[in-house]
Coordinates of C-alpha atoms in Angstrom, one line a residue:
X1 CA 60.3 126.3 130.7
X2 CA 58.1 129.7 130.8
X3 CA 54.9 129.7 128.4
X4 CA 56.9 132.7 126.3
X5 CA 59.9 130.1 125.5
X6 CA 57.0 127.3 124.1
X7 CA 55.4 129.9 121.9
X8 CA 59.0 130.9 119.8
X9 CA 59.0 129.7 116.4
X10 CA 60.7 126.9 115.3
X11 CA 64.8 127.8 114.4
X12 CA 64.2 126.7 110.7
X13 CA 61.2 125.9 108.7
X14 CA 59.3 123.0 109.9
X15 CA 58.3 121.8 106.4
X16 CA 62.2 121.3 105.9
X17 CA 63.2 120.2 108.8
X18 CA 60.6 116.8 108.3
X19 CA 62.1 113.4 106.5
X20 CA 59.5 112.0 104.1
X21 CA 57.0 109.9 104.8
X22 CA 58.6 106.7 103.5
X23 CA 55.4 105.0 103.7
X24 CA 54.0 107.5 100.8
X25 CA 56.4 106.5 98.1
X26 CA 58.7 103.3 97.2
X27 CA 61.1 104.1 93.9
X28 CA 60.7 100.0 92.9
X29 CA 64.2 100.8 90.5
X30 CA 66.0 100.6 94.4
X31 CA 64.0 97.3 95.1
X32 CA 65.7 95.7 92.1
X33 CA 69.0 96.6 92.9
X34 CA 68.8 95.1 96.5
X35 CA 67.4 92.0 94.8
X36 CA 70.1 92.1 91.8
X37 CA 72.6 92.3 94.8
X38 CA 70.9 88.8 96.2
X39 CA 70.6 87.5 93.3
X40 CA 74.5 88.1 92.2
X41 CA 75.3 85.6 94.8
X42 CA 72.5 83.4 94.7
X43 CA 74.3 80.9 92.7
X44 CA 75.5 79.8 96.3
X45 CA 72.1 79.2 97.6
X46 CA 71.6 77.4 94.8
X47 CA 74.6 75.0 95.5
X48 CA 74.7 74.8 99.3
X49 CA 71.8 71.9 98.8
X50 CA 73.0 70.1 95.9
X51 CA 76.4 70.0 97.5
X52 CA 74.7 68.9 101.0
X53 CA 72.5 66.2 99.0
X54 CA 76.1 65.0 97.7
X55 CA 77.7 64.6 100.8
X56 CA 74.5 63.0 102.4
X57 CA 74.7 60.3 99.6
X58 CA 78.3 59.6 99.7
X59 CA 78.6 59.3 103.9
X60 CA 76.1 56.3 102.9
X61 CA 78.4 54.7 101.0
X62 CA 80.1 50.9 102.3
X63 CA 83.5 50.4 101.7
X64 CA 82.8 47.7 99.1
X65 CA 80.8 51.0 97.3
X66 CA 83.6 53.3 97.5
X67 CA 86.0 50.0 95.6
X68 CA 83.4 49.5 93.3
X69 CA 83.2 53.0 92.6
X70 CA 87.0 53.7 92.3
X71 CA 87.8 50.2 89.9
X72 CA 84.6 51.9 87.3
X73 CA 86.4 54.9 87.4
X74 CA 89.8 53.8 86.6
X75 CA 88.4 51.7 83.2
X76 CA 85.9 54.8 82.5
X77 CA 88.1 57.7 81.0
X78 CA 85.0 59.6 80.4
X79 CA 83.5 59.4 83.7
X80 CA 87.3 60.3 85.3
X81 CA 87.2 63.6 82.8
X82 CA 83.8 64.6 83.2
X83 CA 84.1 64.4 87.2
X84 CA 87.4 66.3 87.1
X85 CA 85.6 69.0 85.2
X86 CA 82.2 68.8 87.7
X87 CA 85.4 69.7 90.6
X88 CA 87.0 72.3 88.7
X89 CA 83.7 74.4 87.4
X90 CA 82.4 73.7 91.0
X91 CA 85.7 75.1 92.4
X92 CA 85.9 77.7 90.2
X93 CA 82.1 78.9 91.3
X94 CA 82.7 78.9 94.5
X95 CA 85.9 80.8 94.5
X96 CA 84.4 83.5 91.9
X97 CA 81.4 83.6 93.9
X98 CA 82.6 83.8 97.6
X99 CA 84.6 86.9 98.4
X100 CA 86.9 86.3 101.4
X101 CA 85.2 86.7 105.1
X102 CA 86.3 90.3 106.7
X103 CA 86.3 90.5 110.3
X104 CA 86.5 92.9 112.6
X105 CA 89.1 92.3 115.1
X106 CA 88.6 94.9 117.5
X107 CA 87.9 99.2 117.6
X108 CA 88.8 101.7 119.7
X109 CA 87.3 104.9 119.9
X110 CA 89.9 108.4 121.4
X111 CA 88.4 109.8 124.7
X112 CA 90.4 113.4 124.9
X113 CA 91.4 114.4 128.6
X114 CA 89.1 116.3 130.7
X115 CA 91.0 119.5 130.1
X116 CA 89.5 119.8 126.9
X117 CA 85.5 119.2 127.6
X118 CA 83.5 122.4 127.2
X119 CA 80.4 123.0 129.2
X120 CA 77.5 124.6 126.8
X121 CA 77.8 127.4 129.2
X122 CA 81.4 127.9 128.6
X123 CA 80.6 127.8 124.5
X124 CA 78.8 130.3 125.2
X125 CA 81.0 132.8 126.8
X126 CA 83.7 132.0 124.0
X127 CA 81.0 132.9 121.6
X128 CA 80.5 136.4 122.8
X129 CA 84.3 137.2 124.3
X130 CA 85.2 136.3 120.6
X131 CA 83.3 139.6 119.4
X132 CA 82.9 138.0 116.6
X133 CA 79.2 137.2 116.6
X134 CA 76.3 139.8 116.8
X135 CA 74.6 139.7 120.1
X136 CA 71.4 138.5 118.0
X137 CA 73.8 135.0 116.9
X138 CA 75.0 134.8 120.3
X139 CA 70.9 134.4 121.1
X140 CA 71.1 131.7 117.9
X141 CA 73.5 129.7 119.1
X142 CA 72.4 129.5 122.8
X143 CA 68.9 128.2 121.0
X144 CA 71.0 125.9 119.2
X145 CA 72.5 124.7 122.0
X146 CA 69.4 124.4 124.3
X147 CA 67.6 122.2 122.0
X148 CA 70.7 119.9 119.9
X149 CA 70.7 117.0 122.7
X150 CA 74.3 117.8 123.3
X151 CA 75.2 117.7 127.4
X152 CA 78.2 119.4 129.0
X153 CA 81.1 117.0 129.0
X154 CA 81.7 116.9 124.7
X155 CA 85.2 118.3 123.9
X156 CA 87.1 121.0 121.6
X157 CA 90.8 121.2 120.9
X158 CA 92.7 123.1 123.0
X159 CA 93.0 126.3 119.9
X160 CA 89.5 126.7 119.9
X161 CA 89.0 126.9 123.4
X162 CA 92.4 129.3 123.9
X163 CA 91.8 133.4 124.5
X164 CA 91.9 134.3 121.8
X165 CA 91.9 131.5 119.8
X166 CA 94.2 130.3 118.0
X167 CA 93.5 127.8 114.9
X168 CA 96.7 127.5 112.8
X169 CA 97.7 124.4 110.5
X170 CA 100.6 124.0 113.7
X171 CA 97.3 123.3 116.3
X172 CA 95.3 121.6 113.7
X173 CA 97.9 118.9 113.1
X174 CA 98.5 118.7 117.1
X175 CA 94.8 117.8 116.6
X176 CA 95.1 115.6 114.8
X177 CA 97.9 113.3 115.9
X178 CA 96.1 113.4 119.7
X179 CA 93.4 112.1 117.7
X180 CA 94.5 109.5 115.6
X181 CA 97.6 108.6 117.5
X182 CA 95.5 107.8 120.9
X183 CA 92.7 105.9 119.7
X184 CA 95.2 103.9 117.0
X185 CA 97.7 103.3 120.4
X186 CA 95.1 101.6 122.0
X187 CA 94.2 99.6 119.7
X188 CA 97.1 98.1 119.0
X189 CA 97.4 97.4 122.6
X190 CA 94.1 95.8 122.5
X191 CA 94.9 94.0 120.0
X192 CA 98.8 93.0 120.0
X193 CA 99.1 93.4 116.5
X194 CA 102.3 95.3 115.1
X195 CA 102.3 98.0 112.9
X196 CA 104.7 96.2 110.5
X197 CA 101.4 94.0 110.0
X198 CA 99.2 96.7 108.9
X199 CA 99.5 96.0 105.1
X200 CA 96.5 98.1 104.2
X201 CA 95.8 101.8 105.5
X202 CA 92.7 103.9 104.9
X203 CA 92.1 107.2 106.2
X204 CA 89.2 109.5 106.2
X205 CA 88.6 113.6 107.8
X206 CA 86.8 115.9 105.2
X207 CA 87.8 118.8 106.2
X208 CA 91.5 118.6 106.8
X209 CA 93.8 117.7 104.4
X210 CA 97.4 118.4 105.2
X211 CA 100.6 117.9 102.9
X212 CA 102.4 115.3 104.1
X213 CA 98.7 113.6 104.3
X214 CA 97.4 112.4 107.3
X215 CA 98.1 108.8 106.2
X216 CA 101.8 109.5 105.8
X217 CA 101.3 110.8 109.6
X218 CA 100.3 107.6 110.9
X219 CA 103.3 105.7 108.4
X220 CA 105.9 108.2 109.7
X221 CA 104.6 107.6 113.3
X222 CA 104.4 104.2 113.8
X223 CA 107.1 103.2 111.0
X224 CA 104.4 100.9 109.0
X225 CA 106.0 98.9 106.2
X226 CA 107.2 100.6 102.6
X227 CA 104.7 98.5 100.5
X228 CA 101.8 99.4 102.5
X229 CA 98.9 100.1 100.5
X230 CA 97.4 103.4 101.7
X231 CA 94.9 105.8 100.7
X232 CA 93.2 109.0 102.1
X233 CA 89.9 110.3 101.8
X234 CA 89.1 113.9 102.5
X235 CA 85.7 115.9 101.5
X236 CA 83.1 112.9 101.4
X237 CA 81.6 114.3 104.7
X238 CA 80.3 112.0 108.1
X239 CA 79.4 109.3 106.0
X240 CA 83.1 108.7 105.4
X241 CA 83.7 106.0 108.0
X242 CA 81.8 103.7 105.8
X243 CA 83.0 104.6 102.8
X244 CA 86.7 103.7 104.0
X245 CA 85.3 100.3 105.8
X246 CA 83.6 99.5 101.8
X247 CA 86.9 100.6 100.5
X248 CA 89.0 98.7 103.1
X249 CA 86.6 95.1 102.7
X250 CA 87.1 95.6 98.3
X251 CA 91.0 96.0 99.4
X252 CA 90.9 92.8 101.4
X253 CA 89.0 90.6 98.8
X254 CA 92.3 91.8 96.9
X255 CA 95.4 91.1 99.2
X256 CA 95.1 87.8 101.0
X257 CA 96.4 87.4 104.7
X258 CA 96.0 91.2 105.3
X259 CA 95.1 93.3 108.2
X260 CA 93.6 96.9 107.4
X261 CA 94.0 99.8 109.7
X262 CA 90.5 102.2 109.0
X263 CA 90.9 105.8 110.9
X264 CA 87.8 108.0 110.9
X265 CA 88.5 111.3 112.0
X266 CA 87.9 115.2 111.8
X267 CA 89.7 118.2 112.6
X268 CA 87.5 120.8 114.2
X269 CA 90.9 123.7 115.1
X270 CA 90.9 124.5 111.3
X271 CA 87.3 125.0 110.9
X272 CA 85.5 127.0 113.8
X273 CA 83.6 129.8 111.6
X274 CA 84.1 133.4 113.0
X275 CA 81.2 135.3 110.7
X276 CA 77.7 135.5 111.0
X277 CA 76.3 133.3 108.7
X278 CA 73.4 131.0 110.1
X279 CA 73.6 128.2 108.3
X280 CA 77.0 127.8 109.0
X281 CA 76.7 129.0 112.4
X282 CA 75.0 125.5 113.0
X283 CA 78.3 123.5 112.7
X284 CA 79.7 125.1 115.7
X285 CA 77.0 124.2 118.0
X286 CA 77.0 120.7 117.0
X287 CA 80.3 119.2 116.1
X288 CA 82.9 118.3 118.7
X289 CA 86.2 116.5 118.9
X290 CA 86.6 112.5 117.9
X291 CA 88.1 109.7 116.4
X292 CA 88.0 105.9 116.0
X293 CA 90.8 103.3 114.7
X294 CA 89.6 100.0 113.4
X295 CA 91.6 97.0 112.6
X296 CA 89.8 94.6 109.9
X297 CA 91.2 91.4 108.6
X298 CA 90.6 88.6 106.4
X299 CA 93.0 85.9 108.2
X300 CA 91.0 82.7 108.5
X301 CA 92.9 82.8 112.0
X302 CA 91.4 85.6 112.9
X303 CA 87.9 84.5 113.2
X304 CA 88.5 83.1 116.9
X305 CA 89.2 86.6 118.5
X306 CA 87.4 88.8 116.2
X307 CA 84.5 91.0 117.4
X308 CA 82.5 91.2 114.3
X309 CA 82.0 89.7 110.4
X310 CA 81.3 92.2 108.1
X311 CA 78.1 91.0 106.2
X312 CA 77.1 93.7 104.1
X313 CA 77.9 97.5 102.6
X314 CA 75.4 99.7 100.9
X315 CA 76.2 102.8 99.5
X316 CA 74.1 105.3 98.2
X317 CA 75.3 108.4 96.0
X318 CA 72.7 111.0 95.5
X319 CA 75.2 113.6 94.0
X320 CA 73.7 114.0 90.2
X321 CA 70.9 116.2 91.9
X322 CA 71.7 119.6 92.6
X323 CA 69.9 120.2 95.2
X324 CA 71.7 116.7 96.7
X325 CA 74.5 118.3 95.9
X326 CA 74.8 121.6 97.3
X327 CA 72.9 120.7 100.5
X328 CA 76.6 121.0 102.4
X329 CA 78.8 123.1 101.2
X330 CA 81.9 124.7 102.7
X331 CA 82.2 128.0 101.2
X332 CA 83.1 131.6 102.0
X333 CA 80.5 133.9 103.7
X334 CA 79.7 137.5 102.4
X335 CA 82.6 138.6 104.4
X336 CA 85.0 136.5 103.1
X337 CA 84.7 134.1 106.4
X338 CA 85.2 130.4 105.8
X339 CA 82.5 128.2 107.0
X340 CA 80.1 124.8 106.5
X341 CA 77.1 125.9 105.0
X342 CA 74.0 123.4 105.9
X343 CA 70.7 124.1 103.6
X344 CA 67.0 124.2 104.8
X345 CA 66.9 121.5 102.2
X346 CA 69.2 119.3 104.7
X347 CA 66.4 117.1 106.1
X348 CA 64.6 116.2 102.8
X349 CA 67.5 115.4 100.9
X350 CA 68.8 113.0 104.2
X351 CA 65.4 111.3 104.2
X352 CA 65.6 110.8 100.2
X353 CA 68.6 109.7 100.4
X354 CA 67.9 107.4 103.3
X355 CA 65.1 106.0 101.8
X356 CA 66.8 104.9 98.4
X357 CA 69.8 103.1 101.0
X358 CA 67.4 101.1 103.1
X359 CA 65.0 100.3 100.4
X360 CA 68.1 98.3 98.4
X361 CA 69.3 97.0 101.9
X362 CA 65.8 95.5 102.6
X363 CA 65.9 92.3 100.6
X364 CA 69.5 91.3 101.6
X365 CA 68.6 91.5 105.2
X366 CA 65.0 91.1 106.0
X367 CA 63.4 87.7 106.6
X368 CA 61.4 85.9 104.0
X369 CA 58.1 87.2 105.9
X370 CA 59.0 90.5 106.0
X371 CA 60.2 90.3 102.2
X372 CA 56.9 89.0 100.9
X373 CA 54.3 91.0 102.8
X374 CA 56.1 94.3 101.2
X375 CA 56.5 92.4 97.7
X376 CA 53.0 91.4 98.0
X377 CA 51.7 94.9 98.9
X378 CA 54.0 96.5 96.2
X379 CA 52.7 94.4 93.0
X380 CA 49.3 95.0 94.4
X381 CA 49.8 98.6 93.8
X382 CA 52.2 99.7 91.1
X383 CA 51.0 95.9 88.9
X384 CA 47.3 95.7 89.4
X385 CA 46.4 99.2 90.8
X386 CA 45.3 98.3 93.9
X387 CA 44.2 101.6 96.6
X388 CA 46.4 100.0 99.4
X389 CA 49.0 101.9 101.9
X390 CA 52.3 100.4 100.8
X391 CA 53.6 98.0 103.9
X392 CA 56.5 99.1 105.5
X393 CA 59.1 96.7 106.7
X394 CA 59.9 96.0 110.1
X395 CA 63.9 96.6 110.5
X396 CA 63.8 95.4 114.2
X397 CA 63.0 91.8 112.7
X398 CA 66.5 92.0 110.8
X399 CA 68.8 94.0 113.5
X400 CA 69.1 93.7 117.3
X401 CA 71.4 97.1 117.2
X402 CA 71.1 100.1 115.4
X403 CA 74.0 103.1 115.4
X404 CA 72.8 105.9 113.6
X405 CA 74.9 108.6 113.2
X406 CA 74.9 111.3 115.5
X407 CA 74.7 114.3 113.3
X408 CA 71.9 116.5 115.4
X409 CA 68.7 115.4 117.5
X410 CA 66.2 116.3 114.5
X411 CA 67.5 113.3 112.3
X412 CA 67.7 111.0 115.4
X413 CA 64.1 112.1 116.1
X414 CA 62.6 111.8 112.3
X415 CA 64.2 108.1 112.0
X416 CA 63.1 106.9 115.4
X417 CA 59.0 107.5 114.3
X418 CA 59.5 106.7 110.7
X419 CA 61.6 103.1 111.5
X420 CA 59.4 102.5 114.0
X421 CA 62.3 102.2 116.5
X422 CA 62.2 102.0 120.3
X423 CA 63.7 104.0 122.8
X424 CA 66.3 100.9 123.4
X425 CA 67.0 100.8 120.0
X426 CA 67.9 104.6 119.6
X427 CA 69.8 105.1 123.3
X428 CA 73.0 104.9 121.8
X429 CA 72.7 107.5 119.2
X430 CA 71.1 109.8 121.7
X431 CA 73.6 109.1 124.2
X432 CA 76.5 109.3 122.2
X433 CA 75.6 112.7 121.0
X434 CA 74.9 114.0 124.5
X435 CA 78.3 112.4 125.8
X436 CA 80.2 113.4 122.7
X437 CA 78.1 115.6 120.4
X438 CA 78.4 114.7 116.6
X439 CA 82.2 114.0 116.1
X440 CA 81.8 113.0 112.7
X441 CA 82.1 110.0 111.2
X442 CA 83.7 108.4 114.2
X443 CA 80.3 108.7 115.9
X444 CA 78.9 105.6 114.7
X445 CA 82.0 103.5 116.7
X446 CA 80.9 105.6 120.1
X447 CA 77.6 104.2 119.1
X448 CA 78.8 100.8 119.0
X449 CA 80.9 100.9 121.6
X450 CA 78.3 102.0 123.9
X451 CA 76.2 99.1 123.3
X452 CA 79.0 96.7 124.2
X453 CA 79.9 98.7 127.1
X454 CA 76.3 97.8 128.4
X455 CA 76.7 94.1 127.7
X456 CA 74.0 94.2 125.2
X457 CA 75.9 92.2 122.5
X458 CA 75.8 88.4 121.9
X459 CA 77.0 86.0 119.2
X460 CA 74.9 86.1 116.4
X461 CA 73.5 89.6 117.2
X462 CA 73.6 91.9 114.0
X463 CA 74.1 95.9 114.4
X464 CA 73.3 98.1 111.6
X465 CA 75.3 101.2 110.8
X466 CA 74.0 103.9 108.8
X467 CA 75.0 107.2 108.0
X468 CA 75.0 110.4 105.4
X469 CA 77.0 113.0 104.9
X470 CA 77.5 115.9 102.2
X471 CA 77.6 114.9 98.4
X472 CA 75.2 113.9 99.1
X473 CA 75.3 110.5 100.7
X474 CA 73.8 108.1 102.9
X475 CA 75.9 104.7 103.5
X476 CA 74.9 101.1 105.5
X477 CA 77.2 98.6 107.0
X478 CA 75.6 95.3 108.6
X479 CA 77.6 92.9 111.2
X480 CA 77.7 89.9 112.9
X481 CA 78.4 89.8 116.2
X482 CA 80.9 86.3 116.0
X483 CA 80.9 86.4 120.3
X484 CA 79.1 87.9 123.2
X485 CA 81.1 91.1 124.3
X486 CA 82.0 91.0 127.9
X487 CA 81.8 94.5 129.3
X488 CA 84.2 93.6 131.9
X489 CA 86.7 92.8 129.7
X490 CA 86.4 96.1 127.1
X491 CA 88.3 99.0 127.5
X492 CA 86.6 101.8 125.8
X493 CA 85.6 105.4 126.0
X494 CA 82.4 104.9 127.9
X495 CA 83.8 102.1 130.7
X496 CA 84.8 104.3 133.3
X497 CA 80.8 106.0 133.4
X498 CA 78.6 103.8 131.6
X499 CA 76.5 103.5 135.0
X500 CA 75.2 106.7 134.7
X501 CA 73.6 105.8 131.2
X502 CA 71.2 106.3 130.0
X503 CA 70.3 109.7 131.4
X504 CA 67.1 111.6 130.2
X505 CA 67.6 114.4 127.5
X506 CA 64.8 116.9 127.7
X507 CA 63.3 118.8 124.2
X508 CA 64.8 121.6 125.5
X509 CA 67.6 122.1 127.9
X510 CA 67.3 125.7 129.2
X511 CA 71.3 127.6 130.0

């Protein structure tokens, strides 16, 4: 890289392009809630001993004590009645209190056919045989390129890559049914369920929303059953995959003995911007072709052969600012051109918006140490006034995986120094947006499926999910790993080249 190519100013403003410092300000109002989320359920932590103490005392009892106790109880009408009302409030607790276990029987992520991956060199030429794009934007974008962590093998639909293109709501739902009809095939093969079992459906792609809907795709396709309860979510940005995972576990603490198909998609034919806008320039360069299907359940049976328990979801809505708000924002350019406006605001509003998510997470998933050392630290200062530097908890302590989504190598780069997070720890965001570039939010499966394609996974490991996406919003989803994944057993999108991972991304890849 010549001296010249060092020297360039940065693409945007540095000062926006920077997350906050988290250790410079805690908003305690977000520490509550992730206590009054602990506490909500505490009533269970608060009866697993007395209950155990219980038990302890009765497996002492003789059989003598057991007659003796069962003759005082049939002359004692009031101790028979105020026993029977001990079981059914203690019954009644633990039903109210303990929402149904949802597991995670198995994922599968869609790996499109090497016809369709598109070399940053190829992009390129598309760009400018378009004549769309000034020759200064076809400079921007080759920038873009050289320094987003994207390699050479991500993939476009097959209109976008055409000459001349050729995006039409014809190519865009050919799109999507590739999509969402590959990665859903396999995972019913994976998982020998039938589509007559699927009794709940959830859908999510912002920026496509057909009529018939994409959910009434997947019905129509694979025949699923008339009372199937299904819903589809479009606009609510990359962070959508865990919004329809939240919205799939409330549906499953609903409808017992269900299995709930979650899709998490986007259609890229329909929205390729042709103007010259900048900031919406961006999205071209970045996104790229992906899906995941995930089948969740809440069959007791399931357990055995599930992957994952779901442990926890945190969402975080940031929408009531404006500046939150219109941060993403698909809109028409000067020239009438349709496109995904991102704002040099982008970066602050993700790391607010971060911030607020992890600070409520942090007391439902920490340990006790790591709890008290920041509780400590944060009476000392905002109770007695203390001139200390707020402690910052360790998230390593609580996860063994992190999948962060892949939306762009500044973000991945901001959260790596201000989590405090290793190399290890970040390799399969990084790699899964050089493999795949940022396909949405499917990206965090990729994620996941990376690390189990590297045999990294064992029982009782936790991975953390986190993303954020317009609105604006920034969304967590903890698991349990309930076995050790065996590599040589998975069939996913990274299997058949997972040797040649990790590979080394540099700052800037020169074209």
């Amino acid at each position: 890289m010549s001296q010249e190519s060092m020297a360039e100013p940065p693409l945007l403003q540095p000062s926006k392009r920077s997350l906050p410092d988290f250790k410079q300000s805690i908003k305690l109002k977000y520490v509550k809630l992730g206590y009054h989320y602990l506490i909500t359920h505490g009533i269970l932590l608060f009866l697993t001993p007395l209950v155990a103490v219980v038990v302890a005392q009765i497996s002492t009892f003789s059989l003598r004590d057991l007659t003796d106790l069962w003759e005082h109880l049939r002359y004692n009408l009031i101790s028979v009645i105020v026993c029977s009302a001990l079981l059914v409030f203690l019954s009644t607790v633990h039903f109210l209190t303990h929402p149904r276990s949802v597991y995670l029987v198995d994922f599968s992520c869609y790996k499109p056919e090497d016809a369709r991956k598109c070399p940053r060199e190829l992009f390129v030429d598309l760009s400018r045989g378009l004549g769309a794009f000034t020759d200064e934007n076809i400079v921007f974008q080759r920038k873009i390129l050289e320094r987003s962590g994207l390699g050479d093998s991500t993939y476009f639909p097959e209109a976008v890559t055409r000459v001349p293109p050729n995006p039409c709501m014809a190519e865009a739902r050919k799109e999507a049914e590739l999509v969402m009809f590959g990665a859903i095939d396999e995972l019913f093969a994976k998982t020998a369920v039938k589509p007559k079992d699927i009794g709940i459906l959830v859908v999510n792609c912002s920026l496509f929303n057909p009529t018939p809907s994409l959910t009434a795709m997947i019905v129509n396709r694979y025949k699923l059953r008339g009372n199937v309860v299904s819903y589809n979510l479009g606009g609510m940005g990359c962070s959508a995959g865990l919004i329809s995972i939240d919205l799939a576990k409330q549906l499953l603490q609903v409808h017992s003995n269900a299995y709930a198909l979650v899709v998490s998609t986007e259609n890229i034919t329909l929205n390729w911007y042709f103007g010259n806008n900048r900031s919406m320039l961006v999205s071209n360069c970045l996104f790229r072709m992906g899906g995941a299907a995930i089948l969740l359940s809440n069959r007791r049976s399931d357990r055995r052969r599930s992957k994952y328990r779901l442990v926890h979801t945190v969402r975080t809505h940031k929408g009531s600012d404006d500046k939150c708000f219109g941060c993403i924002t698909q809109e028409e350019d000067s020239d009438g051109r349709v496109g995904v406006s991102l704002s040099k605001d982008l970066m602050g509003v993700a790391g607010d918006a971060l911030k607020t998510n992890i600070t409520t997470l942090g007391p439902l998933v920490l340990p006790m140490s790591e709890q008290l050392l920041f509780f400590g630290t944060l009476v000392g200062r905002k109770v007695l006034k203390m001139k200390i530097k707020p402690y910052i908890p360790d998230f390593k302590l609580a996860f063994e995986h992190f999948c962060i989504h892949a939306g762009g190598r500044a973000v991945l780069d901001e959260l790596e120094k201000n989590l405090q997070l290793s190399e290890w720890h970040m390799e399969p965001s990084r790699m899964t947006l050089y493999r795949f570039g940022n396909t949405s939010s499917s990206s965090l499966w990729y994620e996941l499926a990376y690390s189990e394609a590297k045999g990294r996974i064992r029982k009782g490991d936790r991975a953390w999910q986190i993303a954020f996406g317009s609105g604006f919003k920034c969304n967590s989803a903890v698991w349990k790993a309930l076995r050790t994944i065996d590599p040589a057993k998975e069939r996913n999108p990274w299997m058949d080249e997972i040797d040649r991972f990790p590979v080394e991304v540099p700052r800037v890849s020169s074209l």
